[in-house]
PDB file of C-alpha atoms in Angstrom:
ATOM      1  CA  MET M   1     142.388  71.661 -78.869  1.00 43.00           C
ATOM      2  CA  ASP M   2     140.695  68.885 -81.036  1.00 45.00           C
ATOM      3  CA  GLU M   3     141.587  67.845 -84.230  1.00 44.00           C
ATOM      4  CA  ASP M   4     138.714  69.937 -86.285  1.00 46.00           C
ATOM      5  CA  ASP M   5     140.278  73.017 -85.321  1.00 48.00           C
ATOM      6  CA  VAL M   6     143.896  72.045 -86.746  1.00 49.00           C
ATOM      7  CA  ASP M   7     144.592  73.947 -89.986  1.00 48.00           C
ATOM      8  CA  PRO M   8     145.386  71.678 -92.678  1.00 50.00           C
ATOM      9  CA  PRO M   9     149.323  72.138 -93.456  1.00 61.00           C
ATOM     10  CA  GLU M  10     149.742  74.885 -96.428  1.00 89.00           C
ATOM     11  CA  LEU M  11     150.429  74.028-100.002  1.00 93.00           C
ATOM     12  CA  VAL M  12     152.188  76.536-102.198  1.00 95.00           C
ATOM     13  CA  VAL M  13     152.289  75.837-105.833  1.00 96.00           C
ATOM     14  CA  GLU M  14     155.046  78.413-107.857  1.00 97.00           C
ATOM     15  CA  VAL M  15     154.245  77.872-111.614  1.00 97.00           C
ATOM     16  CA  VAL M  16     157.426  79.234-113.791  1.00 98.00           C
ATOM     17  CA  MET M  17     156.466  80.032-117.561  1.00 97.00           C
ATOM     18  CA  ALA M  18     159.594  79.671-119.214  1.00 98.00           C
ATOM     19  CA  GLU M  19     157.916  79.026-122.925  1.00 97.00           C
ATOM     20  CA  PRO M  20     155.114  81.751-123.459  1.00 97.00           C
ATOM     21  CA  ALA M  21     153.596  78.682-125.950  1.00 97.00           C
ATOM     22  CA  TRP M  22     152.385  76.483-123.449  1.00 98.00           C
ATOM     23  CA  ARG M  23     149.380  78.997-122.830  1.00 96.00           C
ATOM     24  CA  ARG M  24     148.383  78.168-126.468  1.00 97.00           C
ATOM     25  CA  LEU M  25     148.628  74.484-125.549  1.00 97.00           C
ATOM     26  CA  VAL M  26     147.249  74.467-122.495  1.00 97.00           C
ATOM     27  CA  PRO M  27     144.755  77.431-121.578  1.00 95.00           C
ATOM     28  CA  ARG M  28     145.265  78.277-117.740  1.00 95.00           C
ATOM     29  CA  ALA M  29     147.932  76.096-117.495  1.00 97.00           C
ATOM     30  CA  GLU M  30     149.302  77.716-114.068  1.00 97.00           C
ATOM     31  CA  ALA M  31     145.835  77.143-112.270  1.00 97.00           C
ATOM     32  CA  LEU M  32     145.822  73.337-113.608  1.00 97.00           C
ATOM     33  CA  ALA M  33     149.367  72.705-112.724  1.00 97.00           C
ATOM     34  CA  ARG M  34     148.125  73.433-109.262  1.00 96.00           C
ATOM     35  CA  ARG M  35     144.928  71.678-109.083  1.00 96.00           C
ATOM     36  CA  ALA M  36     147.575  68.733-110.515  1.00 97.00           C
ATOM     37  CA  VAL M  37     149.620  68.648-107.839  1.00 97.00           C
ATOM     38  CA  ALA M  38     147.249  69.401-104.934  1.00 96.00           C
ATOM     39  CA  ALA M  39     145.373  66.574-106.574  1.00 96.00           C
ATOM     40  CA  ALA M  40     148.324  64.112-106.256  1.00 95.00           C
ATOM     41  CA  LEU M  41     149.102  65.359-102.932  1.00 95.00           C
ATOM     42  CA  ARG M  42     145.808  65.159-101.584  1.00 92.00           C
ATOM     43  CA  GLU M  43     145.526  61.404 -99.620  1.00 83.00           C
ATOM     44  CA  SER M  44     149.638  61.546 -98.685  1.00 89.00           C
ATOM     45  CA  GLY M  45     148.893  64.390 -96.227  1.00 85.00           C
ATOM     46  CA  GLU M  46     152.142  66.167 -97.599  1.00 90.00           C
ATOM     47  CA  ALA M  47     152.323  69.843 -98.188  1.00 89.00           C
ATOM     48  CA  GLY M  48     154.802  72.622 -98.579  1.00 94.00           C
ATOM     49  CA  SER M  49     156.215  74.063-101.546  1.00 96.00           C
ATOM     50  CA  VAL M  50     156.544  72.428-104.973  1.00 97.00           C
ATOM     51  CA  SER M  51     157.667  74.828-108.204  1.00 98.00           C
ATOM     52  CA  VAL M  52     156.775  73.545-111.875  1.00 98.00           C
ATOM     53  CA  LEU M  53     158.496  74.892-114.758  1.00 98.00           C
ATOM     54  CA  LEU M  54     156.846  75.016-118.320  1.00 98.00           C
ATOM     55  CA  ALA M  55     160.131  75.233-120.720  1.00 98.00           C
ATOM     56  CA  ASP M  56     161.054  73.921-124.109  1.00 98.00           C
ATOM     57  CA  ASP M  57     162.181  71.092-125.031  1.00 98.00           C
ATOM     58  CA  ARG M  58     166.126  72.720-125.438  1.00 98.00           C
ATOM     59  CA  ALA M  59     165.904  73.295-121.501  1.00 98.00           C
ATOM     60  CA  LEU M  60     164.391  69.687-120.401  1.00 97.00           C
ATOM     61  CA  LYS M  61     166.907  68.414-122.929  1.00 98.00           C
ATOM     62  CA  ARG M  62     169.788  70.339-120.855  1.00 97.00           C
ATOM     63  CA  LEU M  63     168.260  68.671-117.359  1.00 97.00           C
ATOM     64  CA  ASN M  64     168.124  65.372-119.001  1.00 96.00           C
ATOM     65  CA  GLY M  65     171.338  65.762-119.876  1.00 96.00           C
ATOM     66  CA  GLU M  66     172.720  67.037-116.720  1.00 96.00           C
ATOM     67  CA  HIS M  67     170.865  65.254-113.704  1.00 95.00           C
ATOM     68  CA  ARG M  68     170.261  61.942-115.762  1.00 94.00           C
ATOM     69  CA  GLY M  69     173.213  61.517-118.641  1.00 95.00           C
ATOM     70  CA  LYS M  70     169.995  61.449-121.238  1.00 96.00           C
ATOM     71  CA  ASP M  71     171.233  63.275-124.242  1.00 95.00           C
ATOM     72  CA  LYS M  72     167.362  63.906-125.436  1.00 96.00           C
ATOM     73  CA  PRO M  73     163.920  66.200-124.066  1.00 96.00           C
ATOM     74  CA  THR M  74     161.541  64.163-121.859  1.00 97.00           C
ATOM     75  CA  ASN M  75     158.365  64.848-120.967  1.00 97.00           C
ATOM     76  CA  VAL M  76     158.477  65.845-116.992  1.00 97.00           C
ATOM     77  CA  LEU M  77     161.738  65.790-114.632  1.00 97.00           C
ATOM     78  CA  SER M  78     161.443  65.909-111.173  1.00 97.00           C
ATOM     79  CA  PHE M  79     163.669  67.151-108.603  1.00 97.00           C
ATOM     80  CA  PRO M  80     162.997  65.980-104.877  1.00 96.00           C
ATOM     81  CA  GLY M  81     163.339  68.818-102.318  1.00 96.00           C
ATOM     82  CA  LEU M  82     164.165  69.221 -98.608  1.00 94.00           C
ATOM     83  CA  GLY M  83     162.177  70.344 -95.533  1.00 90.00           C
ATOM     84  CA  ASP M  84     159.013  72.506 -96.725  1.00 92.00           C
ATOM     85  CA  HIS M  85     159.948  72.701-100.267  1.00 96.00           C
ATOM     86  CA  LEU M  86     158.976  68.966-101.805  1.00 97.00           C
ATOM     87  CA  GLY M  87     160.733  69.692-105.172  1.00 97.00           C
ATOM     88  CA  ASP M  88     160.503  71.061-108.489  1.00 98.00           C
ATOM     89  CA  ILE M  89     158.949  69.495-111.673  1.00 98.00           C
ATOM     90  CA  ALA M  90     159.901  70.619-115.352  1.00 98.00           C
ATOM     91  CA  LEU M  91     158.133  70.073-118.744  1.00 98.00           C
ATOM     92  CA  ALA M  92     158.793  70.289-121.945  1.00 98.00           C
ATOM     93  CA  LEU M  93     156.816  71.515-124.554  1.00 98.00           C
ATOM     94  CA  GLY M  94     157.246  70.076-127.596  1.00 98.00           C
ATOM     95  CA  VAL M  95     157.538  66.668-125.639  1.00 98.00           C
ATOM     96  CA  VAL M  96     153.829  66.961-124.183  1.00 98.00           C
ATOM     97  CA  ARG M  97     152.692  68.626-127.096  1.00 98.00           C
ATOM     98  CA  ARG M  98     153.733  65.489-129.365  1.00 98.00           C
ATOM     99  CA  GLU M  99     152.677  62.486-126.733  1.00 97.00           C
ATOM    100  CA  ALA M 100     149.019  63.978-126.558  1.00 96.00           C
ATOM    101  CA  ARG M 101     148.901  64.818-130.407  1.00 96.00           C
ATOM    102  CA  ALA M 102     149.959  60.646-130.927  1.00 95.00           C
ATOM    103  CA  ALA M 103     148.366  59.048-127.925  1.00 93.00           C
ATOM    104  CA  GLY M 104     144.827  60.862-129.006  1.00 93.00           C
ATOM    105  CA  LYS M 105     144.926  62.612-125.365  1.00 95.00           C
ATOM    106  CA  ARG M 106     143.260  66.216-124.753  1.00 96.00           C
ATOM    107  CA  PRO M 107     146.594  68.408-124.014  1.00 97.00           C
ATOM    108  CA  GLU M 108     145.187  69.362-121.041  1.00 97.00           C
ATOM    109  CA  ALA M 109     144.400  66.096-119.646  1.00 97.00           C
ATOM    110  CA  HIS M 110     148.184  65.139-120.527  1.00 97.00           C
ATOM    111  CA  PHE M 111     149.477  67.798-118.996  1.00 98.00           C
ATOM    112  CA  ALA M 112     147.771  66.982-116.094  1.00 98.00           C
ATOM    113  CA  HIS M 113     148.641  63.955-115.341  1.00 97.00           C
ATOM    114  CA  LEU M 114     152.250  64.865-116.240  1.00 98.00           C
ATOM    115  CA  VAL M 115     152.263  67.216-113.659  1.00 98.00           C
ATOM    116  CA  ALA M 116     150.499  64.582-110.984  1.00 97.00           C
ATOM    117  CA  HIS M 117     153.397  62.284-112.028  1.00 96.00           C
ATOM    118  CA  GLY M 118     156.186  64.451-111.115  1.00 97.00           C
ATOM    119  CA  THR M 119     154.683  65.120-108.101  1.00 97.00           C
ATOM    120  CA  LEU M 120     154.289  61.652-106.772  1.00 96.00           C
ATOM    121  CA  HIS M 121     157.694  61.138-107.582  1.00 95.00           C
ATOM    122  CA  LEU M 122     158.873  64.280-105.380  1.00 96.00           C
ATOM    123  CA  ILE M 123     157.120  62.336-102.375  1.00 94.00           C
ATOM    124  CA  GLY M 124     158.431  59.217-102.685  1.00 91.00           C
ATOM    125  CA  HIS M 125     156.377  57.329-105.521  1.00 90.00           C
ATOM    126  CA  ASP M 126     158.328  55.585-108.169  1.00 86.00           C
ATOM    127  CA  HIS M 127     157.872  52.672-111.145  1.00 85.00           C
ATOM    128  CA  LEU M 128     161.014  50.649-111.259  1.00 81.00           C
ATOM    129  CA  ASP M 129     159.240  47.458-110.565  1.00 83.00           C
ATOM    130  CA  ALA M 130     155.736  46.292-111.815  1.00 87.00           C
ATOM    131  CA  GLY M 131     154.566  46.225-108.395  1.00 87.00           C
ATOM    132  CA  GLU M 132     155.780  49.824-108.042  1.00 88.00           C
ATOM    133  CA  ALA M 133     154.223  51.036-111.358  1.00 88.00           C
ATOM    134  CA  ARG M 134     150.887  49.558-110.438  1.00 91.00           C
ATOM    135  CA  ARG M 135     150.923  51.877-107.124  1.00 92.00           C
ATOM    136  CA  MET M 136     152.279  54.862-108.784  1.00 93.00           C
ATOM    137  CA  GLU M 137     149.245  54.488-111.522  1.00 93.00           C
ATOM    138  CA  ARG M 138     146.219  53.671-109.101  1.00 94.00           C
ATOM    139  CA  ALA M 139     147.719  57.112-107.872  1.00 94.00           C
ATOM    140  CA  GLU M 140     147.811  58.903-111.224  1.00 94.00           C
ATOM    141  CA  ALA M 141     144.610  57.400-112.095  1.00 95.00           C
ATOM    142  CA  ARG M 142     142.852  58.524-108.565  1.00 95.00           C
ATOM    143  CA  ALA M 143     144.460  62.422-108.501  1.00 95.00           C
ATOM    144  CA  MET M 144     143.012  62.651-112.694  1.00 95.00           C
ATOM    145  CA  HIS M 145     139.581  61.786-110.928  1.00 96.00           C
ATOM    146  CA  ARG M 146     139.894  63.949-108.425  1.00 94.00           C
ATOM    147  CA  MET M 147     140.327  66.417-111.107  1.00 95.00           C
ATOM    148  CA  ARG M 148     137.185  65.110-113.232  1.00 96.00           C
ATOM    149  CA  LEU M 149     139.916  64.261-116.180  1.00 96.00           C
ATOM    150  CA  PRO M 150     139.963  60.705-117.751  1.00 93.00           C
ATOM    151  CA  ASN M 151     141.830  58.059-116.246  1.00 93.00           C
ATOM    152  CA  PRO M 152     145.050  57.989-118.264  1.00 91.00           C
ATOM    153  CA  TRP M 153     145.658  54.390-117.694  1.00 82.00           C
ATOM    154  CA  ARG M 154     142.625  53.310-119.321  1.00 82.00           C
ATOM    155  CA  GLY M 155     142.897  51.250-122.531  1.00 66.00           C
ATOM    156  CA  VAL M 156     146.761  51.355-121.929  1.00 60.00           C
ATOM    157  CA  PRO M 157     148.001  47.386-122.108  1.00 54.00           C
ATOM    158  CA  ALA M 158     149.299  46.228-119.190  1.00 53.00           C
TER     159      ALA M 158
END
């Protein structure tokens, strides 16, 4: 059997709509989240399952406190998984809405960027030092390009 006969690894993305107001901010949020995960993983060859929780600020504040010791909501959290489960991503509606508005970005584009960002964290990307941050930003920009969405880093001072 040659390489072309091998089925590509399967990617399963489960989206949990814990806060229904996401549907007003990002129409078809579930489909866009699935596209963003797939776009972020494309060049890595990684596959498996990813869950995406679309929650409110209160839920992300609680998760951020429990897992990072920070008593405030944040835009996105990532929790790496084990085996075929690549991990979990959680997003806060209010934070994402405020950030998109403040940056003059379409909520859909900011949402997709954050899902891609969270997905890259699941496969080992980070932004703790400048070199890692640049690599992660480039990977995010490529994922957004695959989705035909704007580069989230264009126009951002280095």
